[in-house]
N, CA, C and O atoms as a MOPAC input file, in Angstrom:
PM7 MOZYME 1SCF
protein

 N     31.66800 1    -3.93000 1    -0.26500 1
 C     32.05600 1    -2.44400 1    -0.26100 1
 C     31.09000 1    -1.91200 1     0.25100 1
 O     31.54700 1    -0.99200 1     0.92900 1
 N     29.31900 1    -1.94900 1     0.39500 1
 C     28.27300 1    -1.05200 1     0.07800 1
 C     28.59400 1    -1.58200 1     1.67500 1
 O     27.41700 1    -1.89500 1     1.85200 1
 N     29.31200 1    -1.97600 1     3.13500 1
 C     29.76800 1    -1.91500 1     4.67600 1
 C     30.97500 1    -0.02900 1     4.55500 1
 O     31.15700 1     1.12500 1     4.94300 1
 N     31.29200 1    -0.90600 1     3.88200 1
 C     32.60900 1     0.17800 1     4.47200 1
 C     31.19700 1     2.03600 1     3.59700 1
 O     31.46900 1     3.09800 1     4.15700 1
 N     30.49300 1     2.10200 1     2.92500 1
 C     30.25300 1     3.00800 1     2.76200 1
 C     29.80400 1     3.12200 1     3.70600 1
 O     30.46900 1     3.98300 1     4.28300 1
 N     28.28300 1     2.47700 1     4.92600 1
 C     27.77500 1     2.76700 1     5.38600 1
 C     29.08100 1     3.23700 1     6.78200 1
 O     28.61200 1     3.59300 1     7.86400 1
 N     30.15200 1     3.20300 1     6.66500 1
 C     30.21000 1     2.96700 1     7.77100 1
 C     30.78800 1     3.93400 1     8.39600 1
 O     30.73800 1     4.46000 1     9.50800 1
 N     31.86800 1     4.15000 1     6.52000 1
 C     32.34000 1     5.78900 1     6.60600 1
 C     30.89500 1     7.03900 1     6.95200 1
 O     30.99100 1     8.08500 1     7.59400 1
 N     29.75400 1     6.51900 1     6.34000 1
 C     29.04000 1     7.37300 1     6.30200 1
 C     28.44100 1     7.61100 1     8.25400 1
 O     28.20200 1     8.65500 1     8.86000 1
 N     28.37900 1     6.18100 1     8.71800 1
 C     28.50300 1     7.37200 1    10.40200 1
 C     29.19000 1     7.30600 1    10.72200 1
 O     28.98400 1     6.93200 1    11.87600 1
 N     30.85600 1     7.47600 1    10.45100 1
 C     32.03500 1     7.97100 1    11.00500 1
 C     31.24200 1     9.33300 1    10.44800 1
 O     30.11900 1     9.62200 1    10.86200 1
 N     31.74500 1     9.89800 1     9.75400 1
 C     31.24200 1    11.36500 1     8.69700 1
 C     30.37300 1    11.40500 1    10.28900 1
 O     30.71100 1    11.84700 1    11.38800 1
 N     29.22100 1    10.77500 1     9.83800 1
 C     27.82200 1    11.41100 1    11.01800 1
 C     28.38400 1    12.38800 1    12.65800 1
 O     28.05200 1    13.41400 1    13.25300 1
 N     29.53100 1    11.12200 1    12.82600 1
 C     29.62100 1    12.04700 1    14.17900 1
 C     30.66100 1    12.47100 1    14.56700 1
 O     30.80300 1    12.73700 1    15.76000 1
 N     31.89300 1    12.68600 1    13.45300 1
 C     32.40000 1    14.01700 1    13.24700 1
 C     31.81300 1    14.89300 1    12.46600 1
 O     32.57900 1    15.83800 1    12.27800 1
 N     30.70700 1    15.03100 1    11.86900 1
 C     29.07300 1    16.49600 1    12.46400 1
 C     29.15800 1    16.41500 1    14.03800 1
 O     28.98300 1    17.49700 1    14.59900 1
 N     29.38900 1    15.35800 1    14.82600 1
 C     28.32600 1    15.77400 1    15.36500 1
 C     29.40800 1    16.98900 1    16.27200 1
 O     29.10700 1    18.13400 1    16.61100 1
 N     30.77200 1    16.21800 1    16.49800 1
 C     31.66700 1    16.83800 1    17.83400 1
 C     31.75400 1    18.23000 1    16.46900 1
 O     31.81300 1    19.15900 1    17.27400 1
 N     31.78200 1    18.68600 1    15.57900 1
 C     32.25400 1    20.05700 1    14.85700 1
 C     31.18400 1    20.24500 1    14.72700 1
 O     31.17300 1    20.53300 1    13.53000 1
 N     29.74300 1    20.34600 1    15.19200 1
 C     28.60700 1    20.96700 1    14.57300 1
 C     28.50600 1    21.63400 1    16.78400 1
 O     28.14100 1    22.71100 1    17.25500 1
 N     29.14000 1    20.05700 1    17.63500 1
 C     28.89200 1    20.36100 1    19.26500 1
 C     30.23200 1    21.93900 1    19.28900 1
 O     29.89900 1    22.98000 1    19.85400 1
 N     31.89000 1    21.78600 1    18.47800 1
 C     32.13200 1    22.87300 1    18.55700 1
 C     32.30700 1    23.92600 1    18.24000 1
 O     33.26300 1    24.57700 1    18.66000 1
 N     30.90900 1    24.66100 1    16.91500 1
 C     30.46800 1    25.54400 1    15.95600 1
 C     29.14700 1    25.89600 1    17.84000 1
 O     29.57600 1    26.43700 1    18.85900 1
 N     28.02900 1    25.49600 1    17.70000 1
 C     26.83900 1    25.70700 1    18.06400 1
 C     28.08300 1    26.37600 1    20.11300 1
 O     27.39300 1    27.21200 1    20.69700 1
 N     29.50200 1    26.08100 1    20.94200 1
 C     29.53200 1    26.42400 1    21.27800 1
 C     30.93300 1    27.55500 1    20.91300 1
 O     31.34900 1    27.91800 1    22.01300 1
 N     31.42200 1    27.93700 1    20.26200 1
 C     31.69800 1    28.71800 1    19.77400 1
 C     30.80600 1    30.16300 1    19.04300 1
 O     31.08400 1    31.34100 1    18.82100 1
 N     30.00800 1    29.56100 1    18.91100 1
 C     29.24400 1    31.19500 1    18.52000 1
 C     28.23900 1    31.49700 1    19.17700 1
 O     27.43800 1    32.32700 1    18.74800 1
 N     28.02800 1    30.66300 1    20.76200 1
 C     26.20600 1    30.95800 1    21.05200 1
 C     27.01500 1    30.34500 1    22.36500 1
 O     26.40000 1    29.29200 1    22.53500 1
 N     27.86400 1    30.38600 1    23.21800 1
 C     28.46700 1    30.32600 1    24.22100 1
 C     30.01900 1    31.35600 1    24.29800 1
 O     30.51900 1    31.57400 1    25.40200 1
 N     30.68000 1    31.93700 1    22.97600 1
 C     31.56500 1    32.84600 1    22.90800 1
 C     31.57700 1    33.44600 1    25.03700 1
 O     32.42900 1    33.10300 1    25.85700 1
 N     30.28700 1    34.40200 1    25.31600 1
 C     30.57200 1    34.76700 1    26.51700 1
 C     31.78200 1    34.27300 1    27.61400 1
 O     32.69000 1    34.98700 1    28.03900 1
 N     31.48600 1    32.61000 1    28.00100 1
 C     32.61900 1    32.18900 1    28.48700 1
 C     34.00100 1    32.04800 1    27.88900 1
 O     35.08200 1    31.48300 1    28.05200 1
 N     33.47200 1    32.72500 1    27.25600 1
 C     35.50700 1    32.55900 1    26.51500 1
 C     35.80900 1    33.67300 1    26.09900 1
 O     36.98900 1    33.77400 1    25.76300 1
 N     34.91100 1    34.96100 1    25.94200 1
 C     35.45900 1    35.51000 1    26.35900 1
 C     35.72200 1    36.64200 1    28.16500 1
 O     36.27500 1    37.67600 1    28.54100 1
 N     34.97500 1    35.63500 1    28.65200 1
 C     35.48600 1    35.61400 1    30.49100 1
 C     37.29800 1    34.62100 1    31.31000 1
 O     37.71900 1    34.49000 1    32.45900 1
 N     37.89200 1    34.10000 1    29.71700 1
 C     39.79500 1    33.70100 1    30.21900 1
 C     39.69600 1    34.93300 1    29.88900 1
 O     40.15400 1    35.78900 1    30.64600 1
 N     39.10200 1    35.26800 1    28.73600 1
 C     40.73300 1    36.01800 1    28.12100 1
 C     40.26500 1    36.10200 1    26.58100 1
 O     40.15500 1    37.02900 1    25.77700 1
 N     40.07400 1    34.92700 1    26.54300 1
 C     40.20100 1    34.64200 1    24.25100 1
 C     38.13100 1    34.16600 1    23.41700 1
 O     37.13100 1    33.44800 1    23.43800 1
 N     38.86300 1    35.33400 1    22.84000 1
 C     37.48200 1    35.37900 1    21.65700 1
 C     37.03400 1    37.15800 1    21.58700 1
 O     37.53300 1    38.15700 1    22.10500 1
 N     36.21700 1    37.00400 1    20.95600 1
 C     34.68700 1    38.03400 1    21.01500 1
 C     34.19700 1    37.44600 1    20.07600 1
 O     34.50700 1    36.53600 1    19.30700 1
 N     33.06700 1    38.35700 1    20.32400 1
 C     32.25100 1    37.91200 1    19.72500 1
 C     31.99900 1    37.37300 1    18.40400 1
 O     32.74700 1    38.03300 1    17.68200 1
 N     31.44300 1    36.64600 1    17.76500 1
 C     32.35700 1    35.58200 1    16.66300 1
 C     31.61500 1    36.16500 1    15.68500 1
 O     31.87000 1    35.75600 1    14.55200 1
 N     30.61400 1    37.15500 1    15.80000 1
 C     30.18100 1    37.50100 1    14.88300 1
 C     30.24600 1    38.57200 1    13.71700 1
 O     30.13800 1    38.48800 1    12.49300 1
 N     30.49500 1    39.73900 1    14.70800 1
 C     32.03300 1    40.30700 1    14.27600 1
 C     32.94700 1    40.59600 1    13.49900 1
 O     34.09000 1    40.14600 1    13.58500 1
 N     32.46300 1    41.54600 1    12.47500 1
 C     33.15700 1    40.94500 1    10.64600 1
 C     35.01300 1    41.10900 1    11.75400 1
 O     35.64400 1    40.05500 1    11.68100 1
 N     35.48200 1    41.83200 1    12.30900 1
 C     37.13700 1    41.64700 1    12.38800 1
 C     36.70700 1    39.95200 1    12.93100 1
 O     37.13100 1    39.24000 1    12.02100 1
 N     36.14400 1    39.16300 1    13.86800 1
 C     36.32200 1    37.74200 1    14.29900 1
 C     35.92700 1    37.11200 1    12.80600 1
 O     36.59200 1    36.10200 1    12.57100 1
 N     34.90800 1    37.51000 1    11.64100 1
 C     34.75900 1    36.06700 1    10.30200 1
 C     36.02300 1    36.31700 1    10.09100 1
 O     36.49000 1    35.29700 1    10.59700 1
 N     37.10200 1    37.02400 1     9.65200 1
 C     37.71800 1    37.59800 1     9.15600 1
 C     38.78300 1    37.46500 1     9.50100 1
 O     39.61300 1    37.55700 1     8.59700 1
 N     39.22300 1    37.24300 1    10.65300 1
 C     40.34200 1    36.41600 1    11.50300 1
 C     39.91400 1    34.87400 1    11.67500 1
 O     40.66100 1    34.15700 1    12.34300 1
 N     38.98600 1    34.43900 1    11.22100 1
 C     38.87100 1    32.50000 1    10.87900 1
 C     39.43400 1    32.62600 1     9.70800 1
 O     40.55400 1    32.17300 1     9.47100 1
 N     38.48100 1    33.46200 1     8.57500 1
 C     38.39700 1    33.29800 1     7.89000 1
 C     40.22000 1    32.96300 1     7.17000 1
 O     40.54000 1    32.15100 1     6.30200 1
 N     41.18500 1    34.03600 1     8.02100 1
 C     42.01000 1    33.84300 1     7.22600 1
 C     43.07800 1    33.23300 1     8.85800 1
 O     44.19200 1    33.65600 1     9.16900 1
 N     42.36500 1    32.32000 1     9.50500 1
 C     43.39200 1    30.70100 1    10.49700 1
 C     43.19200 1    30.35400 1     9.45000 1
 O     42.59100 1    30.75800 1     8.45400 1
 N     43.96000 1    29.24800 1     9.85200 1
 C     44.48600 1    27.94800 1     8.61400 1
 C     43.71400 1    26.97100 1     9.00600 1
 O     42.79000 1    26.45200 1     8.38000 1
 N     44.27600 1    26.61900 1    10.50800 1
 C     43.24900 1    25.46300 1    11.73000 1
 C     40.98700 1    25.57500 1    10.97200 1
 O     40.11800 1    24.91200 1    10.40600 1
 N     41.22800 1    26.72900 1    11.50700 1
 C     39.83000 1    26.77400 1    10.58300 1
 C     39.61700 1    26.79600 1     9.80500 1
 O     38.60200 1    26.10100 1     9.75000 1
 N     39.99700 1    27.42800 1     8.13400 1
 C     39.50300 1    27.21600 1     8.03100 1
 C     39.82100 1    25.00400 1     7.17300 1
 O     39.26200 1    24.03600 1     6.65600 1
 N     40.98500 1    25.50700 1     7.62100 1
 C     40.90600 1    23.55800 1     7.59800 1
 C     39.21800 1    22.41400 1     7.96800 1
 O     38.79300 1    21.34200 1     7.53800 1
 N     38.77200 1    23.38900 1     8.91900 1
 C     38.20400 1    22.76300 1     9.69700 1
 C     37.10600 1    22.83600 1     9.11200 1
 O     36.25900 1    21.95100 1     9.23400 1
 N     36.84500 1    24.45000 1     7.99900 1
 C     35.46700 1    24.49400 1     7.20900 1
 C     35.37500 1    23.60000 1     6.32700 1
 O     34.43000 1    22.83000 1     6.15200 1
 N     36.93800 1    23.71500 1     5.39400 1
 C     36.93100 1    22.16200 1     4.43000 1
 C     36.32000 1    20.97800 1     4.87100 1
 O     35.22500 1    20.67300 1     4.39700 1
 N     36.88300 1    20.24200 1     5.73700 1
 C     37.07900 1    19.17000 1     7.12800 1
 C     35.24800 1    18.84800 1     6.53400 1
 O     34.85400 1    17.75600 1     6.12400 1
 N     34.67800 1    19.69200 1     6.60800 1
 C     33.10000 1    19.91800 1     7.57600 1
 C     32.36200 1    19.38400 1     6.29500 1
 O     31.75500 1    18.43900 1     5.79300 1
 N     32.96300 1    20.96500 1     6.08200 1
 C     32.00700 1    20.29100 1     4.03900 1
 C     32.26300 1    18.98200 1     3.75600 1
 O     31.36800 1    18.25100 1     3.33000 1
 N     33.74100 1    18.47100 1     4.00000 1
 C     32.98900 1    17.22000 1     3.10300 1
 C     32.72100 1    16.00700 1     3.50100 1
 O     32.55300 1    14.91200 1     2.96500 1
 N     32.71400 1    16.55800 1     4.84700 1
 C     31.47500 1    15.29900 1     5.42200 1
 C     30.43000 1    15.40100 1     5.18400 1
 O     29.76500 1    14.45800 1     4.75400 1
 N     29.92900 1    16.65800 1     5.40400 1
 C     28.61200 1    16.96200 1     5.05800 1
 C     28.47900 1    16.18900 1     3.94800 1
 O     28.16500 1    14.99900 1     3.92200 1
 N     28.71200 1    16.85900 1     3.08700 1
 C     28.73200 1    16.26300 1     0.96200 1
 C     27.94300 1    15.12300 1     1.56200 1
 O     26.71500 1    15.05500 1     1.61400 1
 N     29.07300 1    13.97600 1     2.13900 1
 C     29.03500 1    12.17000 1     1.65000 1
 C     28.17600 1    12.84000 1     2.60200 1
 O     27.52200 1    13.83600 1     2.29400 1
 N     28.15800 1    12.09700 1     4.23100 1
 C     26.87700 1    12.25000 1     4.33300 1
 C     25.67700 1    12.29900 1     4.41300 1
 O     25.05200 1    11.31400 1     4.80600 1
 N     24.97000 1    13.61900 1     4.01000 1
 C     24.29700 1    14.36700 1     3.50900 1
 C     23.72600 1    13.75200 1     1.91200 1
 O     22.54000 1    13.78600 1     1.58300 1
 N     24.71300 1    13.26700 1     1.14400 1
 C     24.93400 1    13.03200 1     0.08900 1
 C     24.05800 1    11.28000 1    -0.28200 1
 O     23.10200 1    10.88000 1    -0.94700 1
 N     25.57900 1    10.44300 1     1.02800 1
 C     25.16300 1     9.27300 1     0.26900 1
 C     24.12300 1     8.68400 1     1.43000 1
 O     23.42000 1     7.91300 1     0.77700 1
 N     23.82400 1     8.65700 1     2.31200 1
 C     21.63300 1     9.08300 1     3.15300 1
 C     21.90200 1     9.39600 1     2.26400 1
 O     23.01400 1     9.11800 1     1.81500 1
 N     20.86300 1    10.24300 1     1.48000 1
 C     20.10100 1    11.11000 1    -0.19400 1
 C     20.14000 1     9.93600 1    -0.83800 1
 O     19.00700 1     9.50300 1    -1.05000 1
 N     20.94700 1     9.30000 1    -1.20300 1
 C     20.84500 1     8.15700 1    -2.70600 1
 C     20.18300 1     6.67200 1    -1.87400 1
 O     19.28100 1     5.96000 1    -2.31400 1
 N     20.64900 1     6.55800 1    -1.07000 1
 C     19.76200 1     5.41600 1    -0.00200 1
 C     18.86300 1     5.44600 1    -0.31200 1
 O     18.39000 1     4.61300 1    -1.08600 1
 N     18.18600 1     6.51900 1     0.21100 1
 C     16.33200 1     6.57100 1     0.23500 1
 C     15.97000 1     6.85100 1    -0.44800 1
 O     14.81200 1     6.43500 1    -0.39900 1
 N     16.18700 1     7.70700 1    -1.78200 1
 C     16.04500 1     7.53500 1    -2.96400 1
 C     16.63200 1     6.20900 1    -4.04200 1
 O     16.53300 1     6.54400 1    -5.22200 1
 N     17.25900 1     4.67800 1    -3.82700 1
 C     17.36900 1     3.74500 1    -3.88900 1
 C     16.56700 1     2.52800 1    -3.80800 1
 O     16.46100 1     1.48900 1    -4.45900 1
 N     16.01800 1     3.06700 1    -2.71800 1
 C     14.91600 1     2.93600 1    -1.15800 1
 C     14.01800 1     2.69000 1    -2.17600 1
 O     13.44700 1     1.60100 1    -2.24800 1
 N     13.85800 1     3.43500 1    -2.84500 1
 C     12.30300 1     4.23700 1    -4.18300 1
 C     12.22500 1     2.74000 1    -5.38400 1
 O     12.92400 1     1.72800 1    -5.33700 1
 N     11.01300 1     3.12100 1    -6.48600 1
 C     10.92400 1     2.70500 1    -7.19900 1
 C     11.90200 1     3.08300 1    -8.16100 1
 O     12.45500 1     2.20900 1    -8.82800 1
 N     12.19200 1     4.34700 1    -8.31600 1
 C     12.71800 1     4.95700 1    -9.25200 1
 C     14.25500 1     5.28700 1    -8.96400 1
 O     15.06100 1     5.31200 1    -9.89400 1
 N     14.70300 1     5.58700 1    -7.39700 1
 C     16.29100 1     5.17100 1    -7.88000 1
 C     16.77600 1     3.92700 1    -8.00700 1
 O     17.92200 1     3.88700 1    -8.45500 1
 N     16.07400 1     2.49300 1    -7.65800 1
 C     15.85500 1     1.20200 1    -8.46500 1
 C     16.21200 1     1.53100 1    -9.74200 1
 O     17.26400 1     1.15500 1   -10.26000 1
 N     15.20900 1     2.36300 1   -10.39200 1
 C     15.72400 1     2.23600 1   -11.40300 1
 C     16.01900 1     2.79000 1   -12.86700 1
 O     16.01600 1     2.50600 1   -14.06500 1
 N     16.29300 1     3.85300 1   -11.85600 1
 C     18.14700 1     4.92400 1   -12.17900 1
 C     19.30600 1     4.90400 1   -11.32900 1
 O     19.95700 1     5.91800 1   -11.07700 1
 N     19.52400 1     3.95000 1   -10.95900 1
 C     20.42900 1     4.09700 1    -9.64200 1
 C     21.45700 1     4.69000 1   -10.24300 1
 O     21.83200 1     5.85700 1   -10.13300 1
 N     22.10600 1     3.40000 1   -11.19800 1
 C     23.81500 1     4.33500 1   -11.64300 1
 C     23.54700 1     5.25600 1   -11.92500 1
 O     24.53100 1     5.93100 1   -11.62200 1
 N     22.38400 1     6.29800 1   -12.61600 1
 C     22.32800 1     7.79600 1   -13.47400 1
 C     22.44200 1     8.82600 1   -12.01400 1
 O     22.83800 1     9.97800 1   -12.19100 1
 N     22.07400 1     8.35700 1   -10.54800 1
 C     21.03600 1     8.68800 1    -9.32800 1
 C     22.61000 1     9.33100 1    -8.87400 1
 O     22.89900 1    10.51600 1    -8.70800 1
 N     23.74700 1     7.78300 1    -8.70200 1
 C     24.97400 1     8.29100 1    -7.78700 1
 C     25.42500 1     8.80800 1    -9.08900 1
 O     25.53000 1     9.98000 1    -8.72900 1
 N     25.90600 1     8.83700 1   -10.80400 1
 C     26.38600 1     9.73700 1   -11.09300 1
 C     26.48500 1    11.33000 1   -10.79000 1
 O     27.50500 1    11.94800 1   -10.48600 1
 N     24.51400 1    12.09100 1   -11.02900 1
 C     24.88600 1    12.96400 1   -10.09300 1
 C     24.88000 1    13.26300 1    -8.88900 1
 O     24.85300 1    14.44900 1    -8.56000 1
 N     24.90600 1    12.17600 1    -7.88900 1
 C     25.31700 1    12.07900 1    -6.76600 1
 C     26.76100 1    13.00600 1    -6.57700 1
 O     26.96900 1    14.14500 1    -6.15800 1
 N     27.37900 1    12.24100 1    -6.95000 1
 C     28.53400 1    12.30000 1    -7.66800 1
 C     29.50000 1    13.45000 1    -8.18200 1
 O     30.71100 1    13.59900 1    -8.01900 1
 N     28.40300 1    14.33800 1    -8.96800 1
 C     29.19100 1    15.39400 1    -9.79700 1
 C     28.70600 1    16.42500 1    -8.64100 1
 O     29.53900 1    17.07300 1    -8.00800 1
 N     27.57100 1    16.52000 1    -8.44300 1
 C     27.25700 1    18.02900 1    -8.15600 1
 C     28.48100 1    17.68900 1    -6.10400 1
 O     29.33400 1    18.47700 1    -5.69600 1
 N     28.07400 1    16.42100 1    -5.40700 1
 C     29.20900 1    16.60100 1    -4.45000 1
 C     30.61900 1    16.82500 1    -4.58100 1
 O     31.39400 1    17.30900 1    -3.75600 1
 N     30.85300 1    16.36300 1    -5.84000 1
 C     32.37000 1    17.01700 1    -6.15500 1
 C     32.55700 1    18.84200 1    -6.70500 1
 O     33.33500 1    19.75900 1    -6.44300 1
 N     31.33300 1    18.64300 1    -7.59300 1
 C     31.56800 1    20.99000 1    -7.80200 1
 C     31.18800 1    21.13900 1    -7.24800 1
 O     30.90800 1    22.33000 1    -7.38800 1
 N     30.36600 1    20.46700 1    -5.54100 1
 C     30.16300 1    21.82100 1    -4.20000 1
 C     30.97700 1    21.98900 1    -3.44400 1
 O     31.06500 1    23.12300 1    -2.97500 1
 N     31.88000 1    20.99500 1    -3.01600 1
 C     33.48100 1    20.64800 1    -2.88500 1
 C     33.94000 1    21.25900 1    -3.21500 1
 O     34.23400 1    22.25100 1    -2.54800 1
 N     34.41300 1    21.06200 1    -4.76000 1
 C     35.36500 1    21.95900 1    -5.06300 1
 C     35.10300 1    23.73600 1    -4.95900 1
 O     36.00000 1    24.44000 1    -4.49700 1
 N     33.88100 1    24.29900 1    -5.40500 1
 C     33.57800 1    25.38400 1    -4.75800 1
 C     33.30900 1    25.63800 1    -3.65700 1
 O     33.90800 1    26.61000 1    -3.19600 1
 N     32.41000 1    24.98600 1    -2.82400 1
 C     33.37000 1    24.78500 1    -1.29200 1
 C     34.16900 1    26.13300 1    -0.67000 1
 O     34.08400 1    27.26700 1    -0.19800 1
 N     35.07600 1    24.93100 1    -1.11600 1
 C     36.60600 1    25.24000 1    -0.70400 1
 C     37.87400 1    25.97000 1    -2.14100 1
 O     39.07000 1    26.06400 1    -2.41400 1
 N     36.16700 1    26.39500 1    -2.76900 1
 C     37.84800 1    27.28300 1    -2.68900 1
 C     37.10700 1    29.23900 1    -2.75800 1
 O     37.57600 1    30.35700 1    -2.96900 1
 N     35.73600 1    28.63300 1    -2.42800 1
 C     35.19000 1    30.24000 1    -1.54100 1
 C     35.89300 1    29.74600 1     0.06800 1
 O     36.34000 1    30.75600 1     0.61100 1
 N     36.05900 1    28.71200 1     0.78300 1
 C     36.58100 1    29.23900 1     1.42000 1
 C     37.91400 1    29.87100 1     1.53900 1
 O     37.93900 1    30.84600 1     2.29000 1
 N     39.15200 1    29.50400 1     0.90800 1
 C     40.34100 1    29.61400 1     0.74300 1
 C     40.54200 1    30.96900 1     0.43900 1
 O     41.32000 1    31.59800 1     1.15600 1
 N     39.81100 1    31.70300 1    -0.78400 1
 C     39.20300 1    33.03100 1    -1.31900 1
 C     38.71400 1    33.90600 1     0.09900 1
 O     38.88100 1    35.10500 1    -0.12200 1
 N     38.15900 1    33.65900 1     1.49500 1
 C     37.86900 1    34.87300 1     1.46200 1
 C     38.73200 1    35.07500 1     2.82900 1
 O     38.60300 1    36.00600 1     3.62500 1
 N     39.64600 1    33.98000 1     2.91300 1
 C     40.64400 1    34.06500 1     3.73400 1
 C     41.98400 1    34.40100 1     3.17600 1
 O     43.03800 1    33.98800 1     3.66000 1
 N     41.83900 1    35.56900 1     1.59800 1
 C     42.17800 1    36.49000 1     0.48300 1
 C     43.54800 1    35.51300 1     0.62100 1
 O     44.46200 1    36.09000 1     1.21000 1
 N     43.80700 1    34.34900 1     0.25000 1
 C     44.59500 1    33.96300 1    -0.58600 1
 C     45.22200 1    34.15400 1    -2.19300 1
 O     46.12200 1    33.41900 1    -2.59600 1

């Protein structure tokens, strides 16, 4: 079972890498996008609102949140489990990370959906 979580951990890291490349390209190379006639400065308020109302972007933000939370908390849990403290309290650490991860995912998803005006 742990091997499956490791595969998911690596897969989440790969997906985060791809999403971050898209984010960097969109946020920092928008002048190239403007030259082909699409988009504008991504930091303008209208651009931010437009992305928040776009279902595709909202879905990508929620997916990004899911993969980032899983990748981060699973990696942090494994680091803590390798310490004496983590070995002693492994179940508590796992429960805390599950509760915190679920809370942050619900909060982030709610915020993303509300930002779109739904």
